[in-house]
Short mmCIF file of C-alpha atoms and ligand atoms in Angstrom, two decimals:
data_model
loop_
_atom_site.label_atom_id
_atom_site.label_comp_id
_atom_site.label_asym_id
_atom_site.label_seq_id
_atom_site.Cartn_x
_atom_site.Cartn_y
_atom_site.Cartn_z
CA UNK A 8 -20.19 31.84 -5.32
CA UNK A 9 -20.68 28.92 -2.97
CA UNK A 10 -19.85 25.17 -4.37
CA UNK A 11 -22.81 22.93 -3.48
CA UNK A 12 -21.76 18.96 -3.71
CA UNK A 13 -23.85 18.20 -5.77
CA UNK A 14 -22.19 19.61 -8.54
CA UNK A 15 -19.20 17.83 -7.26
CA UNK A 16 -20.88 15.01 -7.54
CA UNK A 17 -22.15 15.92 -10.90
CA UNK A 18 -18.42 16.69 -12.16
CA UNK A 19 -16.33 14.00 -11.50
CA UNK A 20 -19.51 11.73 -12.95
CA UNK A 21 -18.76 13.22 -16.14
CA UNK A 22 -14.41 12.14 -15.86
CA UNK A 23 -13.88 16.32 -15.26
CA UNK A 24 -11.03 17.57 -13.40
CA UNK A 25 -11.79 19.03 -10.03
CA UNK A 26 -10.15 21.96 -8.59
CA UNK A 27 -7.40 22.56 -5.23
CA UNK A 28 -10.60 24.51 -3.81
CA UNK A 29 -13.25 22.31 -4.69
CA UNK A 30 -11.50 19.00 -3.46
CA UNK A 31 -10.85 20.75 0.26
CA UNK A 32 -13.85 22.02 0.42
CA UNK A 33 -15.25 18.12 -0.24
CA UNK A 34 -13.01 17.40 3.17
CA UNK A 35 -14.09 19.87 5.01
CA UNK A 36 -17.64 19.40 4.34
CA UNK A 37 -17.08 15.80 5.52
CA UNK A 38 -15.29 15.95 8.50
CA UNK A 39 -17.62 18.61 9.54
CA UNK A 40 -20.46 16.04 8.23
CA UNK A 41 -22.34 18.23 6.49
CA UNK A 42 -22.37 15.98 3.38
CA UNK A 43 -24.90 13.25 3.77
CA UNK A 44 -23.34 9.46 3.18
CA UNK A 45 -25.43 8.74 0.42
CA UNK A 46 -23.48 11.82 -1.67
CA UNK A 47 -20.32 11.05 -0.21
CA UNK A 48 -20.70 7.31 -1.30
CA UNK A 49 -21.91 8.24 -4.99
CA UNK A 50 -19.12 10.84 -5.25
CA UNK A 51 -16.84 7.73 -3.89
CA UNK A 52 -17.90 5.22 -6.57
CA UNK A 53 -18.25 8.15 -9.36
CA UNK A 54 -14.21 8.37 -8.37
CA UNK A 55 -13.86 5.00 -8.75
CA UNK A 56 -15.12 4.48 -12.28
CA UNK A 57 -13.75 8.15 -13.35
CA UNK A 58 -10.47 7.86 -11.70
CA UNK A 59 -8.21 10.91 -10.17
CA UNK A 60 -5.71 12.53 -12.37
CA UNK A 61 -1.86 13.00 -10.52
CA UNK A 62 -2.61 15.95 -9.53
CA UNK A 63 -6.58 15.62 -7.96
CA UNK A 64 -4.50 12.80 -6.10
CA UNK A 65 -2.05 14.84 -4.39
CA UNK A 66 -4.90 17.06 -3.66
CA UNK A 67 -6.65 15.03 -1.71
CA UNK A 68 -4.18 13.34 -0.19
CA UNK A 69 -2.54 16.61 1.96
CA UNK A 70 -6.47 17.32 2.02
CA UNK A 71 -6.78 14.45 3.87
CA UNK A 72 -4.03 14.81 5.52
CA UNK A 73 -5.12 18.20 6.78
CA UNK A 74 -8.16 16.78 7.73
CA UNK A 75 -6.78 16.51 11.71
CA UNK A 76 -3.50 17.34 13.08
CA UNK A 77 0.00 15.77 12.26
CA UNK A 78 1.72 14.62 14.77
CA UNK A 79 5.84 15.67 14.86
CA UNK A 80 8.98 14.43 16.71
CA UNK A 81 11.97 15.03 17.29
CA UNK A 82 13.47 12.08 17.67
CA UNK A 83 15.67 10.80 14.98
CA UNK A 84 14.80 7.55 13.12
CA UNK A 85 10.85 7.56 13.32
CA UNK A 86 9.61 5.70 10.14
CA UNK A 87 6.97 3.22 9.81
CA UNK A 88 5.38 0.68 7.69
CA UNK A 89 2.37 -0.03 5.82
CA UNK A 90 0.30 -2.82 3.86
CA UNK A 91 -2.30 -2.25 0.80
CA UNK A 92 -3.54 -5.44 2.55
CA UNK A 93 -3.93 -9.21 2.37
CA UNK A 94 -5.22 -12.30 4.31
CA UNK A 95 -3.26 -13.05 7.28
CA UNK A 96 -1.37 -10.53 6.45
CA UNK A 97 0.22 -9.94 10.59
CA UNK A 98 3.78 -8.11 9.30
CA UNK A 99 2.82 -4.68 11.16
CA UNK A 100 2.15 -6.79 14.69
CA UNK A 101 5.09 -8.50 14.39
CA UNK A 102 8.07 -5.75 12.80
CA UNK A 103 7.00 -2.69 15.10
CA UNK A 104 8.11 -4.33 17.82
CA UNK A 105 11.05 -5.47 16.26
CA UNK A 106 11.89 -2.25 14.74
CA UNK A 107 10.84 -0.68 18.56
CA UNK A 108 13.15 -2.80 20.12
CA UNK A 109 16.20 -1.85 17.70
CA UNK A 110 15.23 1.90 18.49
CA UNK A 111 13.48 2.74 16.30
CA UNK A 112 10.28 4.82 16.80
CA UNK A 113 7.51 3.78 15.06
CA UNK A 114 4.08 6.19 15.12
CA UNK A 115 1.78 3.94 13.78
CA UNK A 116 -2.08 4.72 12.53
CA UNK A 117 -3.52 1.45 11.16
CA UNK A 118 -6.62 0.23 9.85
CA UNK A 119 -9.89 -1.92 10.37
CA UNK A 120 -10.68 -4.41 8.42
CA UNK A 121 -11.25 -3.24 4.68
CA UNK A 122 -13.63 -5.39 1.95
CA UNK A 123 -12.10 -9.09 2.25
CA UNK A 124 -8.74 -8.20 3.95
CA UNK A 125 -8.02 -7.70 7.75
CA UNK A 126 -7.03 -5.06 9.77
CA UNK A 127 -4.23 -4.07 12.23
CA UNK A 128 -6.92 -2.59 14.12
CA UNK A 129 -9.39 -5.23 14.50
CA UNK A 130 -6.17 -7.64 15.26
CA UNK A 131 -5.35 -5.58 18.51
CA UNK A 132 -8.93 -4.95 19.29
CA UNK A 133 -9.48 -8.41 19.97
CA UNK A 134 -7.08 -7.98 22.72
CA UNK A 135 -9.55 -7.74 25.89
CA UNK A 136 -9.30 -3.83 26.54
CA UNK A 137 -6.56 -2.96 23.85
CA UNK A 138 -7.63 0.95 23.63
CA UNK A 139 -6.97 1.47 19.62
CA UNK A 140 -7.31 5.14 19.80
CA UNK A 141 -5.42 7.32 21.82
CA UNK A 142 -5.13 11.53 21.57
CA UNK A 143 -2.46 13.43 20.47
CA UNK A 144 -1.11 13.68 23.43
CA UNK A 145 -1.37 10.06 24.55
CA UNK A 146 0.38 9.45 21.27
CA UNK A 147 3.98 11.60 21.78
CA UNK A 148 3.78 10.33 25.38
CA UNK A 149 3.91 6.63 24.04
CA UNK A 150 6.41 7.42 21.38
CA UNK A 151 8.88 8.33 24.18
CA UNK A 152 7.70 6.16 27.05
CA UNK A 153 7.40 2.88 24.32
CA UNK A 154 8.86 3.74 21.53
CA UNK A 155 5.99 2.87 19.44
CA UNK A 156 2.37 2.39 19.46
CA UNK A 157 -0.91 1.20 17.04
CA UNK A 158 -3.90 3.43 16.60
CA UNK A 159 -6.27 3.88 14.21
CA UNK A 160 -7.92 7.04 12.31
CA UNK A 161 -9.40 9.33 15.00
CA UNK A 162 -11.26 12.72 15.29
CA UNK A 163 -8.09 14.45 15.68
CA UNK A 164 -5.75 12.35 13.67
CA UNK A 165 -6.73 12.15 9.68
CA UNK A 166 -10.14 12.32 10.55
CA UNK A 167 -11.20 12.32 7.27
CA UNK A 168 -9.75 8.86 6.03
CA UNK A 169 -11.59 7.73 9.25
CA UNK A 170 -14.87 8.47 7.39
CA UNK A 171 -13.97 7.54 3.80
CA UNK A 172 -12.17 4.02 4.77
CA UNK A 173 -15.39 2.74 6.62
CA UNK A 174 -17.78 4.04 3.94
CA UNK A 175 -15.64 2.19 1.17
CA UNK A 176 -15.50 -0.75 2.92
CA UNK A 177 -19.27 -0.57 2.72
CA UNK A 178 -19.80 0.94 -0.65
CA UNK A 179 -17.33 -1.16 -3.12
CA UNK A 180 -15.23 0.91 -3.65
CA UNK A 181 -11.74 0.47 -2.18
CA UNK A 182 -10.31 -0.56 -5.30
CA UNK A 183 -9.16 2.71 -6.55
CA UNK A 184 -5.82 3.60 -6.79
CA UNK A 185 -6.08 8.04 -6.12
CA UNK A 186 -8.36 6.22 -2.65
CA UNK A 187 -5.86 3.66 -1.73
CA UNK A 188 -2.63 6.47 -2.25
CA UNK A 189 -4.73 9.14 -0.50
CA UNK A 190 -6.06 7.08 2.12
CA UNK A 191 -2.52 5.63 2.96
CA UNK A 192 -0.38 8.59 1.99
CA UNK A 193 -2.53 10.98 4.06
CA UNK A 194 -1.94 8.84 7.23
CA UNK A 195 1.94 8.20 7.17
CA UNK A 196 2.51 11.79 6.28
CA UNK A 197 0.07 12.65 9.41
CA UNK A 198 2.73 10.54 11.62
CA UNK A 199 4.97 12.91 10.82
CA UNK A 200 7.95 9.76 9.85
CA UNK A 201 11.38 9.88 7.75
CA UNK A 202 10.75 6.93 6.44
CA UNK A 203 8.28 4.99 5.61
CA UNK A 204 7.70 1.10 3.89
CA UNK A 205 5.08 0.12 1.46
CA UNK A 206 4.20 -3.16 1.09
CA UNK A 207 1.82 -3.63 -2.18
CA UNK A 208 -0.03 -6.87 -2.02
CA UNK A 209 -0.39 -8.31 -5.65
CA UNK A 210 -2.42 -11.91 -6.55
CA UNK A 211 -5.25 -13.48 -6.47
CA UNK A 212 -6.09 -11.69 -2.65
CA UNK A 213 -5.31 -8.20 -2.49
CA UNK A 214 -7.51 -5.26 -4.46
CA UNK A 215 -4.89 -5.24 -7.10
CA UNK A 216 -5.02 -8.65 -8.55
CA UNK A 217 -2.72 -7.65 -11.57
CA UNK A 218 1.24 -6.86 -10.89
CA UNK A 219 0.50 -4.34 -13.83
CA UNK A 220 -2.24 -2.53 -11.39
CA UNK A 221 0.17 -2.74 -8.27
CA UNK A 222 3.38 -1.18 -10.18
CA UNK A 223 0.54 1.60 -11.24
CA UNK A 224 0.21 2.30 -7.67
CA UNK A 225 3.49 2.25 -6.72
CA UNK A 226 4.58 4.43 -9.31
CA UNK A 227 1.92 7.04 -8.04
CA UNK A 228 3.04 6.57 -4.44
CA UNK A 229 6.53 6.90 -5.44
CA UNK A 230 5.81 10.65 -7.67
CA UNK A 231 4.06 11.94 -4.37
CA UNK A 232 7.18 11.02 -1.85
CA UNK A 233 9.18 12.40 -4.51
CA UNK A 234 6.51 15.48 -4.58
CA UNK A 235 6.45 16.30 -0.92
CA UNK A 236 10.31 14.74 -0.16
CA UNK A 237 9.35 11.81 1.98
CA UNK A 238 11.98 8.43 1.60
CA UNK A 239 9.72 5.79 1.04
CA UNK A 240 10.94 2.35 -0.32
CA UNK A 241 8.17 -0.18 -1.67
CA UNK A 242 7.77 -3.68 -2.30
CA UNK A 243 5.32 -5.83 -4.62
CA UNK A 244 4.94 -9.18 -2.76
CA UNK A 245 2.95 -12.12 -3.02
CA UNK A 246 -1.09 -12.28 -1.83
CA UNK A 247 -2.07 -15.37 -4.15
CA UNK A 248 -2.41 -17.29 0.20
CA UNK A 249 -2.21 -16.04 3.24
CA UNK A 250 0.93 -14.92 4.55
CA UNK A 251 1.54 -17.21 7.25
CA UNK A 252 -0.49 -19.76 8.49
CA UNK A 253 -3.07 -18.01 10.36
CA UNK A 254 -5.93 -15.91 9.07
CA UNK A 255 -8.91 -14.34 11.53
CA UNK A 256 -8.13 -11.58 14.38
CA UNK A 257 -7.40 -13.02 17.41
CA UNK A 258 -5.66 -16.44 15.16
CA UNK A 259 -3.49 -13.98 14.19
CA UNK A 260 -2.39 -12.55 17.28
CA UNK A 261 -1.31 -15.36 18.41
CA UNK A 262 0.80 -16.41 15.31
CA UNK A 263 2.43 -12.92 15.72
CA UNK A 264 3.33 -13.82 19.38
CA UNK A 265 4.48 -17.03 18.30
CA UNK A 266 6.75 -15.60 15.62
CA UNK A 267 8.23 -13.49 18.15
CA UNK A 268 8.78 -16.53 20.01
CA UNK A 269 10.68 -18.00 17.78
CA UNK A 270 7.99 -19.96 15.39
CA UNK A 271 8.35 -18.60 12.07
CA UNK A 272 6.78 -20.04 8.79
CA UNK A 273 9.14 -19.30 6.32
CA UNK A 274 7.56 -16.96 3.70
CA UNK A 275 6.45 -14.85 7.10
CA UNK A 276 10.62 -14.47 8.54
CA UNK A 277 11.62 -14.00 4.44
CA UNK A 278 9.08 -10.98 4.47
CA UNK A 279 9.49 -9.73 7.87
CA UNK A 280 13.73 -9.65 7.64
CA UNK A 281 13.36 -8.51 4.15
CA UNK A 282 11.48 -5.55 5.23
CA UNK A 283 13.54 -4.89 8.78
CA UNK A 284 17.14 -4.97 6.63
CA UNK A 285 15.60 -2.66 4.55
CA UNK A 286 14.27 0.17 7.76
CA UNK A 287 17.76 -0.60 9.39
CA UNK A 288 19.76 -0.09 5.87
CA UNK A 289 18.10 3.45 4.78
CA UNK A 290 17.81 4.80 8.04
CA UNK A 291 21.79 4.04 8.20
CA UNK A 292 21.24 2.52 11.27
CA UNK A 293 23.24 -0.22 9.68
CA UNK A 294 26.05 -0.86 7.27
CA UNK A 295 24.72 -3.99 5.28
CA UNK A 296 21.91 -6.64 5.34
CA UNK A 297 23.82 -9.15 7.55
CA UNK A 298 24.81 -6.83 10.29
CA UNK A 299 20.71 -6.07 9.81
CA UNK A 300 20.07 -9.60 10.31
CA UNK A 301 22.28 -10.12 13.22
CA UNK A 302 19.95 -7.03 15.15
CA UNK A 303 16.90 -8.83 14.14
CA UNK A 304 17.58 -11.92 15.02
CA UNK A 305 19.13 -10.53 18.49
CA UNK A 306 16.58 -9.05 19.52
CA UNK A 307 13.48 -11.93 19.29
CA UNK A 308 16.47 -14.56 20.69
CA UNK A 309 17.00 -11.96 24.02
CA UNK A 310 13.15 -11.76 24.24
CA UNK A 311 13.01 -8.09 23.64
CA UNK A 312 10.65 -8.35 21.05
CA UNK A 313 8.49 -9.73 22.75
CA UNK A 314 8.56 -7.69 25.56
CA UNK A 315 8.39 -4.66 23.40
CA UNK A 316 5.01 -5.87 22.27
CA UNK A 317 3.72 -6.64 25.86
CA UNK A 318 4.78 -2.75 26.33
CA UNK A 319 2.37 -2.29 23.77
CA UNK A 320 -0.59 -3.95 25.00
CA UNK A 321 0.02 -2.05 28.45
CA UNK A 322 0.41 1.08 27.34
CA UNK A 323 -2.79 0.73 25.16
CA UNK A 324 -4.28 -0.81 28.25
CA UNK A 325 -4.79 -4.36 27.07
CA UNK A 326 -4.37 -7.19 29.00
CA UNK A 327 -0.58 -8.27 28.19
CA UNK A 328 -1.50 -11.05 30.01
CA UNK A 329 -2.07 -12.75 26.45
CA UNK A 330 1.62 -13.08 25.54
CA UNK A 331 1.55 -16.03 27.83
CA UNK A 332 -2.16 -16.97 28.29
CA UNK A 333 -4.03 -17.35 25.08
CA UNK A 334 -6.79 -18.19 26.60
CA UNK A 335 -7.51 -15.14 27.92
CA UNK A 336 -8.53 -14.14 24.17
CA UNK A 337 -11.13 -14.43 22.54
CA UNK A 338 -12.01 -18.46 21.38
CA UNK A 339 -14.03 -20.21 19.13
CA UNK A 340 -16.00 -22.86 20.55
CA UNK A 341 -15.91 -24.93 17.21
CA UNK A 342 -13.11 -26.53 15.63
CA UNK A 343 -12.84 -28.27 13.05
CA UNK A 344 -10.16 -29.67 10.23
CA UNK A 345 -11.29 -29.02 6.26
CA UNK A 346 -9.55 -32.14 4.83
CA UNK A 347 -7.76 -32.84 1.72
CA UNK A 348 -10.56 -34.77 -1.07
CA UNK A 349 -7.42 -36.68 -2.75
CA UNK A 350 -3.81 -36.74 -2.74
CA UNK A 351 -1.59 -34.38 -4.14
CA UNK A 352 -0.02 -31.04 -4.13
CA UNK A 353 -1.98 -27.90 -2.68
CA UNK A 354 -1.79 -26.17 -6.02
CA UNK A 355 -3.98 -23.16 -5.75
CA UNK A 356 -5.68 -21.12 -3.27
CA UNK A 357 -8.85 -18.45 -3.67
CA UNK A 358 -7.34 -16.32 -1.44
CA UNK A 359 -10.10 -13.48 -1.98
CA UNK A 360 -12.99 -16.27 -1.12
CA UNK A 361 -10.86 -17.10 1.65
CA UNK A 362 -11.43 -13.91 3.32
CA UNK A 363 -14.80 -13.18 2.39
CA UNK A 364 -15.61 -16.65 4.10
CA UNK A 365 -13.52 -15.42 7.03
CA UNK A 366 -16.27 -12.28 7.18
CA UNK A 367 -18.92 -15.05 6.17
CA UNK A 368 -17.62 -16.44 10.21
CA UNK A 369 -18.42 -12.93 12.06
CA UNK A 370 -14.33 -11.93 10.75
CA UNK A 371 -15.49 -8.78 8.46
CA UNK A 372 -18.17 -6.31 8.01
CA UNK A 373 -20.57 -5.97 6.03
CA UNK A 374 -22.30 -2.95 7.13
CA UNK A 375 -20.40 -0.25 8.48
CA UNK A 376 -21.04 -0.63 12.09
CA UNK A 377 -21.31 -4.01 12.33
CA UNK A 378 -19.78 -6.02 14.75
CA UNK A 379 -17.01 -8.65 14.82
CA UNK A 380 -16.14 -11.61 16.24
CA UNK A 381 -12.85 -12.08 16.58
CA UNK A 382 -11.87 -15.47 17.50
CA UNK A 383 -13.11 -17.35 14.13
CA UNK A 384 -10.97 -17.89 11.34
CA UNK A 385 -8.50 -20.03 9.52
CA UNK A 386 -5.01 -21.34 10.45
CA UNK A 387 -3.19 -23.51 7.23
CA UNK A 388 -1.82 -26.77 8.04
CA UNK A 389 -0.48 -26.70 4.06
CA UNK A 390 1.03 -24.00 2.53
CA UNK A 391 0.83 -24.07 -1.26
CA UNK A 392 3.05 -26.49 -3.69
CA UNK A 393 3.29 -28.97 -0.25
CA UNK A 394 2.65 -32.62 -0.30
CA UNK A 395 -1.08 -33.52 0.97
CA UNK A 396 -2.67 -36.64 1.30
CA UNK A 397 -6.55 -37.51 1.11
CA UNK A 398 -8.14 -37.16 4.26
CA UNK A 399 -5.34 -35.40 6.00
CA UNK A 400 -6.05 -32.23 7.02
CA UNK A 401 -5.17 -28.75 5.36
CA UNK A 402 -6.12 -26.41 7.27
CA UNK A 403 -8.41 -26.68 10.58
CA UNK A 404 -11.97 -23.84 10.59
CA UNK A 405 -12.53 -22.03 13.77
CA UNK A 406 -16.58 -20.85 14.21
CA UNK A 407 -19.35 -20.22 16.56
CA UNK A 408 -21.78 -21.25 14.56
CA UNK A 409 -22.57 -24.40 13.47
CA UNK A 410 -24.65 -24.04 10.46
CA UNK A 411 -21.86 -21.10 9.41
CA UNK A 412 -19.38 -23.95 9.72
CA UNK A 413 -20.71 -26.45 7.41
CA UNK A 414 -21.33 -24.06 4.56
CA UNK A 415 -17.92 -22.84 5.17
CA UNK A 416 -16.48 -26.61 4.83
CA UNK A 417 -18.47 -27.22 1.58
CA UNK A 418 -17.56 -23.71 0.16
CA UNK A 419 -13.95 -24.49 0.63
CA UNK A 420 -13.92 -26.87 -1.87
CA UNK A 421 -14.07 -24.61 -4.17
CA UNK A 422 -11.53 -22.12 -2.52
CA UNK A 423 -8.75 -25.02 -2.01
CA UNK A 424 -6.97 -26.95 -5.21
CA UNK A 425 -5.73 -30.23 -5.62
CA UNK A 426 -3.41 -31.23 -8.56
CA UNK A 427 -1.24 -34.33 -8.92
CA UNK A 428 2.06 -32.49 -10.37
CA UNK A 429 3.77 -29.83 -8.14
CA UNK A 430 2.49 -26.55 -9.27
CA UNK A 431 4.99 -24.03 -10.48
CA UNK A 432 4.87 -21.51 -7.13
CA UNK A 433 5.02 -17.87 -7.18
CA UNK A 434 7.93 -15.35 -6.25
CA UNK A 435 7.65 -13.42 -2.38
CA UNK A 436 8.58 -10.39 -3.79
CA UNK A 437 7.70 -9.25 -6.91
CA UNK A 438 9.53 -5.91 -7.49
CA UNK A 439 11.48 -2.71 -5.39
CA UNK A 440 11.37 0.89 -5.79
CA UNK A 441 12.13 3.65 -4.12
CA UNK A 442 12.77 7.51 -3.95
N1 LIG B 26 -4.92 0.91 3.38
C1 LIG B 26 -4.75 2.03 3.64
O1 LIG B 26 -4.90 2.54 4.21
N2 LIG B 26 -6.00 2.09 2.77
C2 LIG B 26 -6.74 1.69 1.28
O2 LIG B 26 -7.66 2.23 0.61
C3 LIG B 26 -6.19 0.56 1.18
C4 LIG B 26 -5.18 -0.32 2.92
#
């Protein structure tokens, strides 16, 4: 008997387990556009509340991976890094060119902004003319020619995640461990990589705010990795403040370029070097961390990593002149400092609220079809734990709308907390695991 999708929604709503065949039916119907959005949304909400067993999660991951073509590479060192999403998380924009400059191949399929977090693809889309989709053939050529590419899901590669990802963003169904697992792993398995480094964010700006939840996701992904024989390293890292200093699409592109030019905020530097070292060690390109650090420093100092980033932009038809001329990037009309209300220490940042304020300024979506304003966002002058002085800037706000700018300034009182005593800082890295 033909399965009908409404009965699957009911089944999941009641918390019953779906079979492999039913999950494959869902994905097939989804990519053929044979299920209306309202039914897919209801199904996602049922999964959000009822969860999925490990077997269902693995079956969903595989069905999503097989919804499009799977990339294949003959090269030896084909690797990738992915993050569960954060505020100001521009690590992929920096790490990928560093690794490519060291001879690794990185076929990166990334996402657009999700909820209050930024997306690598939206950041790159802020570069004039940058093409965020490549055909299967162009992906293969980019690996040979440049060593890496960064693209979004397409009709050809993981179309199921392309559709579910944007629907989850608009239906408040992001924070689900099985849905995050299937979304990330379907993309990463379709890349044809030999090794994956996964950065799971936790803290008040992450989807999984509690460390216990982040560990649950890590363990599910390790189990999937083992099941499919994939080499994976996972770091759970802190998201109780933006990573680095900039939040917002073109502002983060500038910060990434500056990093490759040698201007490296401490927290971002630690994360980049730790991840690069792990990847170089696990691919056996180096024998120890010291050697890895030396290589990474070298490609940055000699400008090789920056040139790789420029090559990526050129290969994906973007305006590569932005590397030297930031004025070619979208620029906000208004820039205003948010000043400390009193002297003391920067003790707390409501990072999720900050991400939503960036969306409010136009930097993110509330509906699938929303256009993004790439120029808006924030640049911090102070980081958590630093001394601040009354009436001195904590951050700068970038906006294109005066009314919204005023509202954000007002709301900022709830985002930033200053206390008399120096706060205890959270660690940058909480946990590490691997297959
Ligand atoms: N990144 C993804 O690719 N998918 C998610 O669901 C969350 C983060």
